[in-house]
mmCIF file of C-alpha atoms in Angstrom:
data_model
loop_
_atom_site.group_PDB
_atom_site.id
_atom_site.type_symbol
_atom_site.label_atom_id
_atom_site.label_comp_id
_atom_site.label_asym_id
_atom_site.label_seq_id
_atom_site.Cartn_x
_atom_site.Cartn_y
_atom_site.Cartn_z
ATOM 1 C CA MET A 1 -13.778 -11.220 -3.132
ATOM 2 C CA GLU A 2 -15.815 -8.317 -1.806
ATOM 3 C CA ASP A 3 -14.061 -8.048 1.533
ATOM 4 C CA GLU A 4 -10.526 -7.892 0.131
ATOM 5 C CA ALA A 5 -10.432 -4.181 -0.701
ATOM 6 C CA PRO A 6 -8.392 -1.991 1.656
ATOM 7 C CA VAL A 7 -10.411 0.348 3.823
ATOM 8 C CA TYR A 8 -9.381 3.630 5.414
ATOM 9 C CA ASP A 9 -10.946 3.310 8.866
ATOM 10 C CA VAL A 10 -10.192 6.341 11.052
ATOM 11 C CA ASP A 11 -11.524 4.709 14.231
ATOM 12 C CA ILE A 12 -9.287 1.649 13.896
ATOM 13 C CA LEU A 13 -6.247 3.763 13.067
ATOM 14 C CA ASN A 14 -6.928 6.051 16.032
ATOM 15 C CA ALA A 15 -7.270 3.034 18.349
ATOM 16 C CA ILE A 16 -3.917 1.720 17.101
ATOM 17 C CA ASN A 17 -2.428 5.195 17.532
ATOM 18 C CA GLU A 18 -3.377 5.195 21.231
ATOM 19 C CA ARG A 19 -1.230 2.128 21.938
ATOM 20 C CA PHE A 20 1.419 1.792 19.262
ATOM 21 C CA ALA A 21 3.893 3.713 17.136
ATOM 22 C CA ILE A 22 3.923 2.154 13.682
ATOM 23 C CA ASP A 23 7.342 1.879 12.059
ATOM 24 C CA THR A 24 6.584 -0.766 9.407
ATOM 25 C CA VAL A 25 3.569 -1.175 7.129
ATOM 26 C CA ILE A 26 2.891 -4.338 5.133
ATOM 27 C CA THR A 27 0.069 -4.116 2.586
ATOM 28 C CA HIS A 28 -1.006 -5.859 -0.585
ATOM 29 C CA THR A 29 -1.073 -2.688 -2.700
ATOM 30 C CA ALA A 30 0.586 0.702 -2.247
ATOM 31 C CA PRO A 31 -0.106 4.428 -2.116
ATOM 32 C CA SER A 32 -0.657 6.046 -5.510
ATOM 33 C CA PHE A 33 2.732 7.771 -5.549
ATOM 34 C CA CYS A 34 4.573 4.426 -5.478
ATOM 35 C CA GLU A 35 5.294 2.137 -8.391
ATOM 36 C CA LEU A 36 3.721 0.555 -10.313
ATOM 37 C CA GLN A 37 2.379 3.618 -12.098
ATOM 38 C CA SER A 38 1.790 2.108 -15.548
ATOM 39 C CA LYS A 39 -1.634 0.609 -16.159
ATOM 40 C CA ASN A 40 -0.708 -1.099 -19.427
ATOM 41 C CA GLY A 41 -1.337 -4.657 -18.224
ATOM 42 C CA LEU A 42 -4.380 -3.583 -16.255
ATOM 43 C CA VAL A 43 -6.273 -2.604 -19.391
ATOM 44 C CA THR A 44 -6.250 -6.235 -20.573
ATOM 45 C CA TRP A 45 -7.503 -7.472 -17.216
ATOM 46 C CA ALA A 46 -10.183 -4.741 -17.116
ATOM 47 C CA ALA A 47 -11.498 -5.753 -20.557
ATOM 48 C CA ASN A 48 -12.272 -9.236 -19.204
ATOM 49 C CA ASP A 49 -13.555 -8.066 -15.804
ATOM 50 C CA LYS A 50 -17.273 -8.298 -15.041
ATOM 51 C CA GLY A 51 -16.984 -5.560 -12.393
ATOM 52 C CA ASN A 52 -15.343 -2.175 -12.504
ATOM 53 C CA LEU A 53 -11.674 -3.053 -12.118
ATOM 54 C CA MET A 54 -10.262 0.356 -13.056
ATOM 55 C CA ALA A 55 -12.393 2.137 -10.441
ATOM 56 C CA ASP A 56 -11.592 -0.549 -7.860
ATOM 57 C CA VAL A 57 -7.858 -0.041 -8.391
ATOM 58 C CA GLU A 58 -8.200 3.733 -8.014
ATOM 59 C CA GLU A 59 -10.163 3.271 -4.784
ATOM 60 C CA GLU A 60 -7.542 0.870 -3.405
ATOM 61 C CA ARG A 61 -4.721 3.306 -4.092
ATOM 62 C CA GLN A 62 -6.756 6.174 -2.605
ATOM 63 C CA ALA A 63 -7.315 4.161 0.597
ATOM 64 C CA MET A 64 -3.556 3.574 0.828
ATOM 65 C CA ASP A 65 -2.940 7.321 0.326
ATOM 66 C CA GLU A 66 -5.353 8.109 3.166
ATOM 67 C CA ILE A 67 -3.767 5.547 5.491
ATOM 68 C CA HIS A 68 -0.320 6.928 4.677
ATOM 69 C CA GLU A 69 -1.422 10.514 5.312
ATOM 70 C CA HIS A 70 -3.115 9.505 8.572
ATOM 71 C CA LEU A 71 0.002 7.754 9.846
ATOM 72 C CA LEU A 72 2.233 10.693 8.941
ATOM 73 C CA TYR A 73 -0.188 13.206 10.493
ATOM 74 C CA ASN A 74 -0.087 11.202 13.739
ATOM 75 C CA ASN A 75 3.735 11.145 13.707
ATOM 76 C CA HIS A 76 4.214 7.417 13.268
ATOM 77 C CA PRO A 77 7.913 6.736 12.593
ATOM 78 C CA ILE A 78 7.326 4.760 9.377
ATOM 79 C CA SER A 79 10.687 3.545 8.136
ATOM 80 C CA HIS A 80 9.441 0.742 5.829
ATOM 81 C CA TRP A 81 6.364 0.083 3.718
ATOM 82 C CA CYS A 82 6.356 -3.239 1.849
ATOM 83 C CA TYR A 83 3.843 -4.432 -0.723
ATOM 84 C CA GLY A 84 3.721 -6.949 -3.552
ATOM 85 C CA HIS A 85 0.573 -6.599 -5.636
ATOM 86 C CA PHE A 86 2.345 -5.799 -8.912
ATOM 87 C CA HIS A 87 4.689 -8.826 -9.064
ATOM 88 C CA GLN A 88 7.804 -6.765 -9.705
ATOM 89 C CA SER A 89 10.745 -5.561 -7.654
ATOM 90 C CA TRP A 90 11.252 -1.874 -6.912
ATOM 91 C CA HIS A 91 12.249 0.346 -4.025
ATOM 92 C CA SER A 92 12.620 4.026 -3.283
ATOM 93 C CA VAL A 93 12.963 6.258 -0.254
ATOM 94 C CA ILE A 94 10.111 8.759 -0.231
ATOM 95 C CA GLY A 95 10.205 11.175 2.669
ATOM 96 C CA ASP A 96 11.689 9.124 5.502
ATOM 97 C CA THR A 97 10.164 5.828 4.353
ATOM 98 C CA LEU A 98 11.666 3.058 2.241
ATOM 99 C CA PHE A 99 8.872 1.818 -0.011
ATOM 100 C CA LYS A 100 9.653 -1.728 -1.182
ATOM 101 C CA MET A 101 7.645 -3.542 -3.846
ATOM 102 C CA LEU A 102 8.364 -7.263 -3.675
ATOM 103 C CA ASP A 103 8.235 -9.618 -6.630
ATOM 104 C CA ILE A 104 6.845 -13.148 -6.466
ATOM 105 C CA MET A 105 8.950 -15.201 -4.023
ATOM 106 C CA GLU A 106 11.117 -12.155 -3.205
ATOM 107 C CA PHE A 107 11.986 -11.830 0.464
ATOM 108 C CA TYR A 108 13.110 -8.750 2.336
ATOM 109 C CA GLN A 109 14.405 -8.616 5.888
ATOM 110 C CA ILE A 110 13.774 -5.432 7.820
ATOM 111 C CA ARG A 111 16.565 -4.747 10.257
#
């Protein structure tokens, strides 16, 4: 759907920043420096796509990068960032944040 793509909206993030300190981020996809990095399976999907899937994916990851940078710049204490778009399990601490990719039906409790 058209309205499903993530959007980097400075005004909304600044409004949130005025009232809250964000320590956990839950998104569908992830910043570009997180897994999944391989685009092997994506090529097959892109071949059958009527739109511009490869560009859409790049734009989604770029929006996540911008949101991440905005949150760090505004000193949000992000300890966890969870996402699941790639249907695999992976995790890594990058900076002070645990990035956690969840597989289908994988659950993760943040303590």
